Every structure is written in C-alpha cells, then in structure tokens.
Short mmCIF file of C-alpha atoms in Angstrom, two decimals:
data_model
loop_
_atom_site.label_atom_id
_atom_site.label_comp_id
_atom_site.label_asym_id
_atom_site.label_seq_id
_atom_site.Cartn_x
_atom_site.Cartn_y
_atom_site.Cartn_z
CA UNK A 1 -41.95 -54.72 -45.75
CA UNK A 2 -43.97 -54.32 -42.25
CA UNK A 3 -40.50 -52.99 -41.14
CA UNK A 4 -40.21 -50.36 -43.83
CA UNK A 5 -44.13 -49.51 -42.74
CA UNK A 6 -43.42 -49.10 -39.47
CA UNK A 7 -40.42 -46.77 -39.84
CA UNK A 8 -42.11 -45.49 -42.26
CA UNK A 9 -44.95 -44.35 -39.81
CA UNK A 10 -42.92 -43.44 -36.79
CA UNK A 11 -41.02 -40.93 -39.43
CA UNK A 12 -44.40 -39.26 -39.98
CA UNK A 13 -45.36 -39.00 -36.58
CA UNK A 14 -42.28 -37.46 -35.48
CA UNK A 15 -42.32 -35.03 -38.99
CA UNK A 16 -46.15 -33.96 -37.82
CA UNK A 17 -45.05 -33.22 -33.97
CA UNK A 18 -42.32 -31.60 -34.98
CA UNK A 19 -43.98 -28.99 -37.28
CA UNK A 20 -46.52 -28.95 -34.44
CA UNK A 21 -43.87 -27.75 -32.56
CA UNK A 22 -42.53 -25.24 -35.44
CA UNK A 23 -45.74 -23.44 -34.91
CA UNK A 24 -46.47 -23.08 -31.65
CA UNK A 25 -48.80 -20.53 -30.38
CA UNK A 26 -46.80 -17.19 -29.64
CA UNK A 27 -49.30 -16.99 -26.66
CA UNK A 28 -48.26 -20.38 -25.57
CA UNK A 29 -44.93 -20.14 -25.98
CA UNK A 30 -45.26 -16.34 -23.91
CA UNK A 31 -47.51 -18.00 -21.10
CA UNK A 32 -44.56 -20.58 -20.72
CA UNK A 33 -41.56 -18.76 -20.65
CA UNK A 34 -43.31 -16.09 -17.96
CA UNK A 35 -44.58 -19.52 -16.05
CA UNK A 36 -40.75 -20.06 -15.99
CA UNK A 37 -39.64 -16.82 -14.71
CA UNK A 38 -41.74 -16.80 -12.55
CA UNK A 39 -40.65 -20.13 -11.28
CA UNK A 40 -37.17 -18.40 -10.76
CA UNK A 41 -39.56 -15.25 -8.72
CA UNK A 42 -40.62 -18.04 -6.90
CA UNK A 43 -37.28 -18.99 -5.68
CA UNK A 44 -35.62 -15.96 -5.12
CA UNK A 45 -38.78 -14.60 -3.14
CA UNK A 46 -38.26 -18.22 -1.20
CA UNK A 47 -34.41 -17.00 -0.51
CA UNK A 48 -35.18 -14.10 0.51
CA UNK A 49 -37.70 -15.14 3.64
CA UNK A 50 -34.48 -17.06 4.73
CA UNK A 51 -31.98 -14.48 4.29
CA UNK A 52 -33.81 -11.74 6.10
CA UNK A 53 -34.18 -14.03 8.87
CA UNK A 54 -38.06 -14.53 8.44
CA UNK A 55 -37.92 -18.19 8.32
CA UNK A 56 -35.81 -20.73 9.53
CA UNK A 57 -35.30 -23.03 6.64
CA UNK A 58 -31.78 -22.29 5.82
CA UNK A 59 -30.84 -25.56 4.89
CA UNK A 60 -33.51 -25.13 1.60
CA UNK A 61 -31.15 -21.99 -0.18
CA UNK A 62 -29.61 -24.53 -2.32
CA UNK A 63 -32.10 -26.43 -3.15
CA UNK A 64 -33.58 -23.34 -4.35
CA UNK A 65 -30.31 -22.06 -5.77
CA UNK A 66 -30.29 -25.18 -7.97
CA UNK A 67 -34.04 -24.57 -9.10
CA UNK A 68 -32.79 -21.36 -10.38
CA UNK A 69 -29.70 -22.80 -12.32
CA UNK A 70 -31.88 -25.21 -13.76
CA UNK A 71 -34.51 -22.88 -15.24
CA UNK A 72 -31.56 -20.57 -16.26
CA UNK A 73 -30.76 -23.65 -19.09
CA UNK A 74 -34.02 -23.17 -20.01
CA UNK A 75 -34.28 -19.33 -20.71
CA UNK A 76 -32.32 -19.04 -24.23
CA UNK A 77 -34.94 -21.33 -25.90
CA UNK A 78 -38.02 -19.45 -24.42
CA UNK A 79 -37.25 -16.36 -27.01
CA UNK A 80 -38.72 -17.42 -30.25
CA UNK A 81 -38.72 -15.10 -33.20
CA UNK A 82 -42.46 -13.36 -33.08
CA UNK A 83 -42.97 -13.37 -29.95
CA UNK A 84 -42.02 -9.89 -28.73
CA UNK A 85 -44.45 -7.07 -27.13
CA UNK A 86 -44.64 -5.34 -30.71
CA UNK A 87 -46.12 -8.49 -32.30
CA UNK A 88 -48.16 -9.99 -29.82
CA UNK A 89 -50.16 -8.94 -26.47
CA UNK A 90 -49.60 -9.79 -22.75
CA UNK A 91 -45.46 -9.82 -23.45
CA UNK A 92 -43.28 -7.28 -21.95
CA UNK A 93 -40.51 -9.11 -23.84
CA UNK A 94 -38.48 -6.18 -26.00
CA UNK A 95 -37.55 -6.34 -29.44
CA UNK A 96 -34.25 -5.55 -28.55
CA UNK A 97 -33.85 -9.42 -27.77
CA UNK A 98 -34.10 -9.86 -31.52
CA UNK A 99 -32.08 -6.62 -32.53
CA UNK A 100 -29.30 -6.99 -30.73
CA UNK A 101 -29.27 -11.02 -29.88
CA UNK A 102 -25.44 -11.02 -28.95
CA UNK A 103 -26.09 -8.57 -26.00
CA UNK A 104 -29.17 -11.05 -25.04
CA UNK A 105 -27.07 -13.98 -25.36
CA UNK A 106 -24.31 -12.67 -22.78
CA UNK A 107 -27.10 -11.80 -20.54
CA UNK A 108 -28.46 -15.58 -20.25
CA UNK A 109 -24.69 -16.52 -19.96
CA UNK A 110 -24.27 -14.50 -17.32
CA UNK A 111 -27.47 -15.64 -15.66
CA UNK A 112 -26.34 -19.00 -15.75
CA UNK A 113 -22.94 -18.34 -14.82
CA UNK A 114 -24.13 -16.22 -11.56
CA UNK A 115 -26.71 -18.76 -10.91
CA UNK A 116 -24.21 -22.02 -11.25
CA UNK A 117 -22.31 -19.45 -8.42
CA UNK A 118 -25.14 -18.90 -6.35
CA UNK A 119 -25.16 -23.28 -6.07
CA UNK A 120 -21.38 -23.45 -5.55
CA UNK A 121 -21.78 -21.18 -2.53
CA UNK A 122 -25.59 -22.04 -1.48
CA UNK A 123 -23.73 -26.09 -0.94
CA UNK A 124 -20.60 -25.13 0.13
CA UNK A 125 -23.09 -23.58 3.00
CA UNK A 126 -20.84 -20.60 3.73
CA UNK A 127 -23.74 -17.77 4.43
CA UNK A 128 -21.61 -14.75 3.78
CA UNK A 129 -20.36 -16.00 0.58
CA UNK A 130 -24.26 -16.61 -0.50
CA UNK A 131 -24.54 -13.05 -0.05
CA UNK A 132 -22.14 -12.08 -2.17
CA UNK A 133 -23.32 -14.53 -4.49
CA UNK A 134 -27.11 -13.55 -4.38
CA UNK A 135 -26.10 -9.74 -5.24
CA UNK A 136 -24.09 -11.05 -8.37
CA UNK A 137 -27.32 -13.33 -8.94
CA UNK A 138 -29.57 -9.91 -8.56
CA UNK A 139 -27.22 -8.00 -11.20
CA UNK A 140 -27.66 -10.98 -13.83
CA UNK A 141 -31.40 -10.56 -13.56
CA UNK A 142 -31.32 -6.79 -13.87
CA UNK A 143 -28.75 -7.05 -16.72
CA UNK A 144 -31.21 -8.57 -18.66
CA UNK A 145 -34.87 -6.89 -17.73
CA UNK A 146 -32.98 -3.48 -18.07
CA UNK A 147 -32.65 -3.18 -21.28
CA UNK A 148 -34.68 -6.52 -22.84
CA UNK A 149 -38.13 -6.07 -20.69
CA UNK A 150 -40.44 -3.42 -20.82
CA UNK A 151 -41.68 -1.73 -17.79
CA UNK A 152 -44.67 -2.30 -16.51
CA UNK A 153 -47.41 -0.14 -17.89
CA UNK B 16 -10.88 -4.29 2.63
CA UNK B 17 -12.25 -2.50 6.14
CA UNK B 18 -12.59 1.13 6.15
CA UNK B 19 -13.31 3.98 8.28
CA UNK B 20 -16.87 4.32 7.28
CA UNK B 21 -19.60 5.21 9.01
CA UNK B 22 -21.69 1.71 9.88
CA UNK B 23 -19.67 0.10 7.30
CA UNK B 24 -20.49 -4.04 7.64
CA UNK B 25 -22.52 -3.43 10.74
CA UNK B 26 -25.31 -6.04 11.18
CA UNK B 27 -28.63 -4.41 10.91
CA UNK B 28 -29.73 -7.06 14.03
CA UNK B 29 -33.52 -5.17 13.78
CA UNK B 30 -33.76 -7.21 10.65
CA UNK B 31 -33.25 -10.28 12.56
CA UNK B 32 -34.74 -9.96 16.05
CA UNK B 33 -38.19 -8.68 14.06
CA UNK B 34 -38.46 -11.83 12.59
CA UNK B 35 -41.01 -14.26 13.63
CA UNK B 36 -39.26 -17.09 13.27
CA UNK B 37 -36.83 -16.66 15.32
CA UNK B 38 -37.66 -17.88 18.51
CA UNK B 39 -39.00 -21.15 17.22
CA UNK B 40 -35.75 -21.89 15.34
CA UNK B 41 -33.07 -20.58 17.34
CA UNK B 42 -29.82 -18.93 15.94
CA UNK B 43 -29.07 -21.07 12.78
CA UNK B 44 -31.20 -18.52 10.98
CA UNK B 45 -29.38 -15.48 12.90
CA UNK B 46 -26.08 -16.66 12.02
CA UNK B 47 -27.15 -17.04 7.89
CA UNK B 48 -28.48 -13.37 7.88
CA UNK B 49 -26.65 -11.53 9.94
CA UNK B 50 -23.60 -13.35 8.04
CA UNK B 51 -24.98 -13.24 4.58
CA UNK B 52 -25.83 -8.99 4.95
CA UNK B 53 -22.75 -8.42 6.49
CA UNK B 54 -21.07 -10.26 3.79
CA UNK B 55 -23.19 -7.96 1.41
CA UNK B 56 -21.60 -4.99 3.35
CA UNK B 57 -18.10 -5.86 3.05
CA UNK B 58 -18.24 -6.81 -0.65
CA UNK B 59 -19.55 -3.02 -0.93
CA UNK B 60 -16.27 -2.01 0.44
CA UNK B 61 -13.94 -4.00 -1.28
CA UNK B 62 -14.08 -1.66 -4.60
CA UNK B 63 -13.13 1.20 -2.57
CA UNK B 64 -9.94 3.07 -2.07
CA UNK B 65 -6.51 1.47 -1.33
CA UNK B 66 -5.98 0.96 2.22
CA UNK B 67 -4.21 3.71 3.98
CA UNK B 68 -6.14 6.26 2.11
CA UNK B 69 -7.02 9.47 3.31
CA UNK B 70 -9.72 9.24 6.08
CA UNK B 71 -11.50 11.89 4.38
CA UNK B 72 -11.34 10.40 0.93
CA UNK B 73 -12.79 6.85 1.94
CA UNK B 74 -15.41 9.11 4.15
CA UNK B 75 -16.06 10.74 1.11
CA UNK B 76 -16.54 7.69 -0.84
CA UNK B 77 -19.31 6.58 1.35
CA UNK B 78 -20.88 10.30 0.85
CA UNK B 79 -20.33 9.41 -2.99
CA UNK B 80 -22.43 6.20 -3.01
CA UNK B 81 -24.80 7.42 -0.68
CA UNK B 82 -25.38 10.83 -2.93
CA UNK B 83 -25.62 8.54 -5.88
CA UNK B 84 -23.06 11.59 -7.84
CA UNK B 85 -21.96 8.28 -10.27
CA UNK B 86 -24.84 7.53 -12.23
CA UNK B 87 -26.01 10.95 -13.40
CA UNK B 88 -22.45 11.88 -14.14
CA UNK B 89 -21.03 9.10 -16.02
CA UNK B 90 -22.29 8.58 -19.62
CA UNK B 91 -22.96 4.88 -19.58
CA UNK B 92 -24.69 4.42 -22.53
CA UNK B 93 -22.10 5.65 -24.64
CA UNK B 94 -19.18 4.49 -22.81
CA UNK B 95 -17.97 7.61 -21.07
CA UNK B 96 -15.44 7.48 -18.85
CA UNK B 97 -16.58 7.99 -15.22
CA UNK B 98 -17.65 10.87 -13.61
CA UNK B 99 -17.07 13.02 -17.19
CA UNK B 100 -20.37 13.95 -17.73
CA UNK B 101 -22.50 14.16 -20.57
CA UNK B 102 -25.19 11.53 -19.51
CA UNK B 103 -28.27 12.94 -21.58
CA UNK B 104 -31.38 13.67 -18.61
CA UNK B 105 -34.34 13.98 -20.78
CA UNK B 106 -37.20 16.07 -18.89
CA UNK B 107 -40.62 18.00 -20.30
CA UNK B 108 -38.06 21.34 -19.85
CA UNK B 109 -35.88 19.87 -22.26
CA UNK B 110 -32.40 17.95 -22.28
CA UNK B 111 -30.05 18.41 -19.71
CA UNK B 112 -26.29 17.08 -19.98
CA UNK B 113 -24.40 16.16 -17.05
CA UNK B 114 -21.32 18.15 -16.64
CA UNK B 115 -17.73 16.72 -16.25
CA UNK B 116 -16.81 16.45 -12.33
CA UNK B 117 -13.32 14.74 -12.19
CA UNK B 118 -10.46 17.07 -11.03
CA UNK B 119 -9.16 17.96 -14.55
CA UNK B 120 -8.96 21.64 -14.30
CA UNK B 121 -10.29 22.95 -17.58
CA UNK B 122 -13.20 21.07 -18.23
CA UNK B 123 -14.02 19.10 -14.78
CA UNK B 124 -13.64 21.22 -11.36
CA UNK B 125 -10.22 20.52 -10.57
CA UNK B 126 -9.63 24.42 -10.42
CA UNK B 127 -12.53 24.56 -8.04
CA UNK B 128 -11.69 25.85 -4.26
CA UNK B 129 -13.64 23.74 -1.35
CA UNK B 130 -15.57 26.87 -1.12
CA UNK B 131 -16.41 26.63 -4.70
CA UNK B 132 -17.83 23.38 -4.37
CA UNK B 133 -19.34 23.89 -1.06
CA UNK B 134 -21.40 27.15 -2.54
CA UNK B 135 -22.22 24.64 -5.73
CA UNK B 136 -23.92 22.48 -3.49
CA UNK B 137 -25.11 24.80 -1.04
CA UNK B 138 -26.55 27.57 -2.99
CA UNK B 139 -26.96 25.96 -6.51
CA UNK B 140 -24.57 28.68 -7.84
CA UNK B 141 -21.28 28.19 -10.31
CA UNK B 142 -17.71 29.28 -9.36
CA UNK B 143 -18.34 32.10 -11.63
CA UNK B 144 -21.78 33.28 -9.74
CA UNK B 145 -24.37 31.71 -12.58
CA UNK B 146 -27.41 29.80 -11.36
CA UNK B 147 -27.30 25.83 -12.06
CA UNK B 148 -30.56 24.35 -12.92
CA UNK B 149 -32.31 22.18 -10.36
CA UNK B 150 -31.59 19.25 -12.99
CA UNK B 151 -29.08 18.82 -10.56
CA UNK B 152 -30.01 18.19 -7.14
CA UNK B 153 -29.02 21.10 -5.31
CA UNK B 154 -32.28 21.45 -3.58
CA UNK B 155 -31.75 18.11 -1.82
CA UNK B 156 -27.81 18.57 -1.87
CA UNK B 157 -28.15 21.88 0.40
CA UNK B 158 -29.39 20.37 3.43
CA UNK B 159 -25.82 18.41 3.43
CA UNK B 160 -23.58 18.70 6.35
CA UNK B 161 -20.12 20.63 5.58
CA UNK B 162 -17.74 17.63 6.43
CA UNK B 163 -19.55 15.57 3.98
CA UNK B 164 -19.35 18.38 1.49
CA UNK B 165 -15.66 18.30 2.01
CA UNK B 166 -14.80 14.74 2.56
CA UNK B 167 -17.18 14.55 -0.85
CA UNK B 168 -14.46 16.90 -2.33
CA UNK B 169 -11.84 15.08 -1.36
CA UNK B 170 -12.85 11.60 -2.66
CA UNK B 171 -13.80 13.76 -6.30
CA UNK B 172 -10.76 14.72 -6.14
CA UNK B 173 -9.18 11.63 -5.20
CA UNK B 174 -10.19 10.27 -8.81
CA UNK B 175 -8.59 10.14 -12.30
CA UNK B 176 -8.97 13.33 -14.33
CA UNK B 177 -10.84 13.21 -17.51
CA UNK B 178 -10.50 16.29 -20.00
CA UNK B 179 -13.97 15.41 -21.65
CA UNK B 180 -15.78 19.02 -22.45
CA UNK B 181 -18.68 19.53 -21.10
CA UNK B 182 -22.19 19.89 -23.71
CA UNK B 183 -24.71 22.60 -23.58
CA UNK B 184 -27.80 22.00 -22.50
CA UNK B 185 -30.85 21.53 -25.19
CA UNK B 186 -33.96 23.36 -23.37
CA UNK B 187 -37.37 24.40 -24.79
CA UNK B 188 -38.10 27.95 -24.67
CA UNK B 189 -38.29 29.80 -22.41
CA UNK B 190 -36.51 27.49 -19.65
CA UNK B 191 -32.95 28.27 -21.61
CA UNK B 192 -32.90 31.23 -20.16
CA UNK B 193 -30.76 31.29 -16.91
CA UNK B 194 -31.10 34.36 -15.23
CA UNK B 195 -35.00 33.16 -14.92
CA UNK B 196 -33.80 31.10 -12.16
CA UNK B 197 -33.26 33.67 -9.88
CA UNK B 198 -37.02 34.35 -9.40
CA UNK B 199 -37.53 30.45 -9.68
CA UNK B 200 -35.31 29.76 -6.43
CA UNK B 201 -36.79 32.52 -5.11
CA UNK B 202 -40.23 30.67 -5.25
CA UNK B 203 -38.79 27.48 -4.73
CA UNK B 204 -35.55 26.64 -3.20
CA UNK B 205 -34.79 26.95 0.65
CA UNK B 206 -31.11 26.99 0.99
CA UNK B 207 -29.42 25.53 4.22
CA UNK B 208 -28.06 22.44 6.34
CA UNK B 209 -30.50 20.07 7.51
CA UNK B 210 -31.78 21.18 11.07
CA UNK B 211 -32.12 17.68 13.52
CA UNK B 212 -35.74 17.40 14.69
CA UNK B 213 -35.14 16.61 18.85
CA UNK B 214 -38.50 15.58 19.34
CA UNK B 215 -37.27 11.96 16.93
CA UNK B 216 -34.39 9.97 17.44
CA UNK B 217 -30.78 9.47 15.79
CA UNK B 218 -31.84 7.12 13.40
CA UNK B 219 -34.95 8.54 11.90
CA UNK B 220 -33.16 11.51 12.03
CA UNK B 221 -30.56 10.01 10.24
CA UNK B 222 -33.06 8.37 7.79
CA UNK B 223 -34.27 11.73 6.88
CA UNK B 224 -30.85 13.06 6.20
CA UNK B 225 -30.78 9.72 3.32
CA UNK B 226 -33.99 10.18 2.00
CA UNK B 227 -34.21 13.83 1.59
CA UNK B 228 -30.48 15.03 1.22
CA UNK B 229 -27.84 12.77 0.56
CA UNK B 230 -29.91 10.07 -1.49
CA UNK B 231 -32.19 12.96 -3.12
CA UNK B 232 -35.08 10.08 -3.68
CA UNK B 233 -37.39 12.85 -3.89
CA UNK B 234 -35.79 14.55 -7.19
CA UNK B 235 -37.23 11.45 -9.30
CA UNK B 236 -40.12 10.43 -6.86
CA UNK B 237 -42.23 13.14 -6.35
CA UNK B 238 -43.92 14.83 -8.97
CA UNK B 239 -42.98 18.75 -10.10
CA UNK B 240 -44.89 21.26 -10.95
CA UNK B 241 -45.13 22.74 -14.34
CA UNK B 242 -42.23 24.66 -13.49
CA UNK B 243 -40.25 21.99 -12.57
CA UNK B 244 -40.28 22.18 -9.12
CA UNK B 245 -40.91 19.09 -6.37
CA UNK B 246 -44.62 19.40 -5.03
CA UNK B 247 -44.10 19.42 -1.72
CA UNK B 248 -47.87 18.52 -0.44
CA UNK B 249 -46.96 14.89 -2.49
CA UNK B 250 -43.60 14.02 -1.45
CA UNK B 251 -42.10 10.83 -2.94
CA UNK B 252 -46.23 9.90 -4.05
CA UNK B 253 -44.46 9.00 -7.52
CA UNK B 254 -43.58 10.82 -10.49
CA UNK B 255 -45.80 10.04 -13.51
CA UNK B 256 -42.99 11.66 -16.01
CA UNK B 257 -39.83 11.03 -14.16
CA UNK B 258 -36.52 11.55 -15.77
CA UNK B 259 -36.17 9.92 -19.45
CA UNK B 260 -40.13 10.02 -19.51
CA UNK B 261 -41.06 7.15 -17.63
CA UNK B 262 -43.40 6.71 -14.62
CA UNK B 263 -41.84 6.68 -11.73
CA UNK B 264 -43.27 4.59 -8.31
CA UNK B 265 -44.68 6.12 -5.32
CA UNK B 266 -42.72 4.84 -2.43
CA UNK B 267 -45.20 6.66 0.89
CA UNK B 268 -46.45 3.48 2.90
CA UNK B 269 -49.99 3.87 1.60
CA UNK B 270 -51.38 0.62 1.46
CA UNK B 271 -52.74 0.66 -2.20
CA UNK B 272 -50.52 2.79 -4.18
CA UNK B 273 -47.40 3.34 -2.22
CA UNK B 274 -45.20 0.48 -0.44
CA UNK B 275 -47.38 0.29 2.43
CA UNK B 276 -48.02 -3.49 2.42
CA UNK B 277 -44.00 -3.90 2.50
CA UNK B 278 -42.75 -4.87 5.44
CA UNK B 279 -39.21 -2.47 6.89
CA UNK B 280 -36.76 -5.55 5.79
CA UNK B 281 -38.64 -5.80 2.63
CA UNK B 282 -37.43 -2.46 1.60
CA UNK B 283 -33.66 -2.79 3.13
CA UNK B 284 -33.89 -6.31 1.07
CA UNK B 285 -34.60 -4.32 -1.79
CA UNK B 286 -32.69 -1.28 -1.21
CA UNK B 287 -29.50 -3.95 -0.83
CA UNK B 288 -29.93 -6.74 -3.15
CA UNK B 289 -32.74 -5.01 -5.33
CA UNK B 290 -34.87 -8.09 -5.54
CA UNK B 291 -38.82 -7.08 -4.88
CA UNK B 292 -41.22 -8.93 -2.30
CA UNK B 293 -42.50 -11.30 -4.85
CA UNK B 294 -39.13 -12.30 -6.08
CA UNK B 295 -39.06 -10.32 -9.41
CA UNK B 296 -36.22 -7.87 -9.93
CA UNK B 297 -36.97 -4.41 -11.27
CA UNK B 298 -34.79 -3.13 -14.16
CA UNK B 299 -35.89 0.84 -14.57
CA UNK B 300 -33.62 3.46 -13.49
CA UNK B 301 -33.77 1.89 -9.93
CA UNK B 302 -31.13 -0.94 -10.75
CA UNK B 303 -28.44 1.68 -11.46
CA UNK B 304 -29.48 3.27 -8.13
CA UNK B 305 -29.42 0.14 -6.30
CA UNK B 306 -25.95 -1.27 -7.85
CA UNK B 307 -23.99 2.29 -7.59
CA UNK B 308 -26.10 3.77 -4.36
CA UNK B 309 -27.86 2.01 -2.13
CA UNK B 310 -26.49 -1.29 -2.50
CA UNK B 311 -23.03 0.65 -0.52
CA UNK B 312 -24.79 1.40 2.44
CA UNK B 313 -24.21 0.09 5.59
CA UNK B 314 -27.40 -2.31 6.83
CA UNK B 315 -27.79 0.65 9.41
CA UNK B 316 -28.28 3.03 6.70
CA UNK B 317 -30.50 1.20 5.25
CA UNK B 318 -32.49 0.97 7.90
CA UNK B 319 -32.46 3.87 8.84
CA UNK B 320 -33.96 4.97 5.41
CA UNK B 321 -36.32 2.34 5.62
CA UNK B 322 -37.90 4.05 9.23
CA UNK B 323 -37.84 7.40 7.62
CA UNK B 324 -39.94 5.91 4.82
CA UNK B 325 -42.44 4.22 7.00
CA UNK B 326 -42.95 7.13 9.11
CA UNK B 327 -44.31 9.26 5.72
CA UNK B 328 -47.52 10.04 5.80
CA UNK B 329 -49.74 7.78 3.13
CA UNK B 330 -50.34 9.70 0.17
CA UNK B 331 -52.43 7.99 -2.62
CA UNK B 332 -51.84 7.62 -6.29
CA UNK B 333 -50.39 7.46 -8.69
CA UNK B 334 -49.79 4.46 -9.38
CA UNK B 335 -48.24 1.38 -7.62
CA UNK B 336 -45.40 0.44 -6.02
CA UNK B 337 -41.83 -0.16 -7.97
#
C-alpha cells in the first residue's frame, strides 16, 4: 500500500512539472533560446580574435568549436509554437519557422552538420582547413537568419 | 585550383603584424591566420574555371565576383537558372527585372560586340542606342577599366547560355518613360574610367576602384534622391529604403552611426567570412553579397577596401552599423 502511495505521488509530481513545462512562458522560453544564440555569438566572436591574429590562444578554437556543436543540439527545441515576433514582443524569430518547418529543419541540420565540421577540423588542428570550415560554419548561420529572423528594426 | 588572379590566396600579413598579440606570443598565432585566410582564399578559387582556361576568362571571373553581376542577375528565389535574369528589384520608382546576361543570342547578349558591352557599361546605353535605367549600376560600372570590361566579357561569355526572355519592367508613372533619362543623366551621371588620385597610394587607390566601381557598395548604401539618384554629399551614410524596402546600414567610420568603432580586420573579417564583431551573423541582402562577392576576394582586396572605407569622411545617421 505505502508502495502504491509513493508511486502514486512521484506520478503526480512528474504529471504537475511536466504541464509546468507544457506552458512555459513564451517570454521565457524567447529569453532562453536568444541566451543560447548568443552563447554560439559568444564563440564565434571568441574565434574570430584568434583567427585574425588578435590573440594568441589558438589552441582554444576547438574548444570553442565544440561549444558551438553542442548548442547546435539544442536549437530545434528552442522554437515552440507561439513564440514568433507576430505573437509575442522582444522576438525577431519569423513565422516562417512555423510555415514552412521543413526548410527550418534543414537549416538546424545543416548547422549541426557544419558545426560537427568546424570540430573535426578545429582538433585535427589543421588551420587552413578551419578556415574553410568556419566559412561553411558562417553560411549555416546565414541560411537560417536569412530567411527565419527578422532584421533588426 | 591556382589561377592567374590578381592577389588570389595572398596573405593579407597587415592583418597579422597589426595585432597586439603578436609579439607576446610569437608565430603560432601567425601561422593559424595567415594559414586559415589563405585557406579562405583558395577555397574561393576552387569553384572557378577549369584549369587551362583562358587568362582572360579566369581574369574575368575575378571581375565577376568582385562586380557582384551574380546576385542581381540570377532569380534565386524562384529557381532561375544563373545569370538569366528576372530577379524582381523592388524600389519607390517601381519594379525593376533583371535582364538575361548569358551568351544566348536572342534573349541574353550573346549577339552583343565587346563594343556593345563596353558602351553598356560605359555609357548606360543598349546595343540599340536606348537608355538603361540606373537600376543597374552603370554609374558605378563606368569608372571600370577597359581590360576588366573585356576580360568581364569574356568570362560572360565563357558561361552556359540560357534562352530565358527577359520581363518588362513594372514602374510608377512617370519613371516608365525612357527617353526621360536623357535629361536625368544629364543631371546625374558622369561617364568615364576612374582617374588614379597620385597624391594616395596603390592600395587606397585600389580600394577606391572596389568600393566605388567594381563592388558598386554605394548603389544600396547611400541614400537617393527623390529621383533616384545617389546623394553624393552622404556617400555610403546608409540607405533608409534600400532595394526590396529595407533599411540599409551606413558603413562611413563615424563612431556612432557608421562602422567607426570597427577595427580594419574587423571589416576584412566580415567582408570574408561575414561574421560581425560581436559574433552574430547578419542575414539581409549582405549574406548574398558576402557568399557570391566579397567572400572571392583576395585578403589584399579586402584590405584594400577596408583602407578606402576608413579613410571616408564620418557622416552621421541614419542609423547603425550592419
């Protein structure tokens, strides 16, 4: 009987945090996903100190390569339905995401795919090919604010 | 692939030596940007030409990516083939539509003499003597040097033929009329090749032959009068209706409103790779510009565009940076 309680109990608990979580705040779930990207700002502004020759910390590019890919895992779930710059404020996030979610899906595949590159090279520690791989990186991020962010007003 | 082209992979070695870190940290930091831009360079060239090609066709290539002909031309959006025209311009005149350029001889210019096309870019005027609107950038395009023209020719013509006719343009009274642009580039238009200043050096010089001519910047970066012409007095201050409506950045060094607290490798960073100072990467109209222009230019181009830049005078508003 105590058993059944208890299970009983822990069901509830996880039934109530998980309709918390079914209605999140759009404004919290906007303030996180742009706390993300700019997390992934954060380390491409870091790359590029290095790879104009500003600082010296070469050694750190994959480190911050692998930030990246592991914030690019994150980036699919960060689009909620509601949460686009029609319905809410403070979002430059399109509603194009939510029109035309096949297009937005091959754009976070291909940010995750040019960022799991961007590793390969950034630990292989082969500069030129980091180039090459950064510029790929840069077209996966534009191939995705293009047409799914608004520009800045 | 290596090609004959001019500064193609060079190291831009001012990005480098400028840096402050350098002579704390040696050349491990040398070594990863000099290799990783010159790696940026050479991955520019591998989409060109097959090897053994005409020396004026890959020359003409370069002129191609540096004159940015690719974007305006090629209907993207609904999957036009390159270079056949038809890309939709919206501007307060009206729509323009991009005409076909490949070499097919009906509807593109393959029946076009180099004369033809010289005079096209030179003048603004048609094979058949009508006036072009300045929707294409003849008043940047005429301070070109001939052997570009023609090695610009040559590459055109180097590329597959596309029998795609070519749409009207859709303008608001009274700009439909044509024959009003004779008194327009009258007013307006100062026809001829780009005079060196002696009293700067090659590479501003060179700079200025980017920004202004080959690279047009100006066309969507400074604003136009209400007859559609650039405003000299504010050149490249921004563009608050740019092509397809939007605002477009001022890019003078002022401080505030311009790119003036960028540093010179900040804008050849951006210019190349199209990631901004803080990290973020634009996606306007700029991308396109980046990934089919200025992302091809040699690291001495692109400096020598950024000099150029930073030798503009300040001009304020309106608004910021890109």
């Amino acid at each position: 009987m105590r058993n059944a309680i208890f299970i009983l109990t822990l069901g509830l608990i996880f039934a109530t945090a998980g309709q918390a979580f079914a209605a999140e705040e759009p404004q919290n779930v906007i303030k996180y996903r742009q706390a993300v990207m700019k997390a992934i700002g954060g380390h491409t502004g870091a790359i590029a100190g290095v790879v104009k020759g500003e600082v010296s910390f070469t050694g750190d590019v994959a480190a911050h390569a692998r930030g990246i890919q592991e914030m690019s895992k994150l980036v699919s779930k960060l689009f909620p339905k509601g949460t686009d710059n029609k319905m809410q404020e403070k979002t430059r996030a399109l509603p194009a995401i939510w029109e035309d979610r096949a297009k937005f899906d091959a754009a976070v595949k291909a940010f995750q795919a040019a960022s799991a590159n961007l590793v390969r090279v950034a630990e292989a520690g082969d500069p030129a090919a980091f180039g090459g791989g950064l510029q790929e990186l840069g077209k996966a991020c534009g191939g995705c604010h293009k047409p799914f962010r608004a520009e800045e007003k | 692939m290596p090609q004959a082209v001019p500064g193609g992979g060079k190291i831009d070695t001012r990005l480098v030596t400028r840096s402050p870190g350098r002579k704390a940290c040696g050349g491990r930091p040398f070594i990863w940007a000099a290799a990783a831009l010159f790696h940026l360079g050479l991955a520019t060239l591998a989409a060109g030409p097959a090897a053994g090609a005409e020396p004026a066709v890959a020359r003409g290539e370069y002129i191609f990516r540096a004159a940015g002909c690719l974007t305006c031309h090629t209907d993207t959006k609904n999957k036009g083939a390159p270079l056949a025209g038809g890309r939709a311009l919206p501007t307060p005149f009206g729509t323009f539509y991009t005409p076909n350029i490949t070499p097919d001889p009906v509807h593109g210019i393959g029946a076009w003499s180099d004369a033809d096309f010289i005079t096209a870019l030179r003048e603004g005027l048609a094979p058949d003597g009508s006036h072009y609107y300045p929707a294409f950038p003849y008043p940047s395009y005429t301070g070109m040097n001939e052997r570009d023209m023609r090695d610009l020719k040559a590459y055109l013509f180097s590329r597959p033929a596309v029998a795609t006719p070519n749409r009207a343009h859709d303008l608001k009274f009274p700009f439909g009329f044509r024959f009003a642009l004779w008194p327009w580039k009258l007013l307006f238009f100062t026809e001829g090749r780009r005079i060196e200043d002696p009293s700067k050096d090659a590479q501003w010089n060179r700079g200025a032959y980017l920004v202004e001519n080959l690279g047009h910047c100006g066309e969507c970066h400074t604003p136009r009068n209400f007859l559609g012409a650039v405003d000299r007095e504010r050149r490249l201050a921004g563009n608050p209706v740019g092509p397809e409506g939007k605002k477009v950045p001022n890019v003078t060094p002022h401080p505030g409103n311009g790119i003036g607290d960028w540093s010179k490798s900040d804008l050849t960073y951006f210019l190349k790779t199209g990631f901004l100072p803080d990290g973020d990467f634009a996606g306007g109209a700029m991308t396109d510009v980046i990934q089919e222009s200025t992302g091809f230019l040699s690291d001495e181009d692109r400096a020598a565009v950024a000099r150029y830049i930073f030798g503009l005078p300040p001009i304020s508003g309106p608004g910021a940076g890109p």
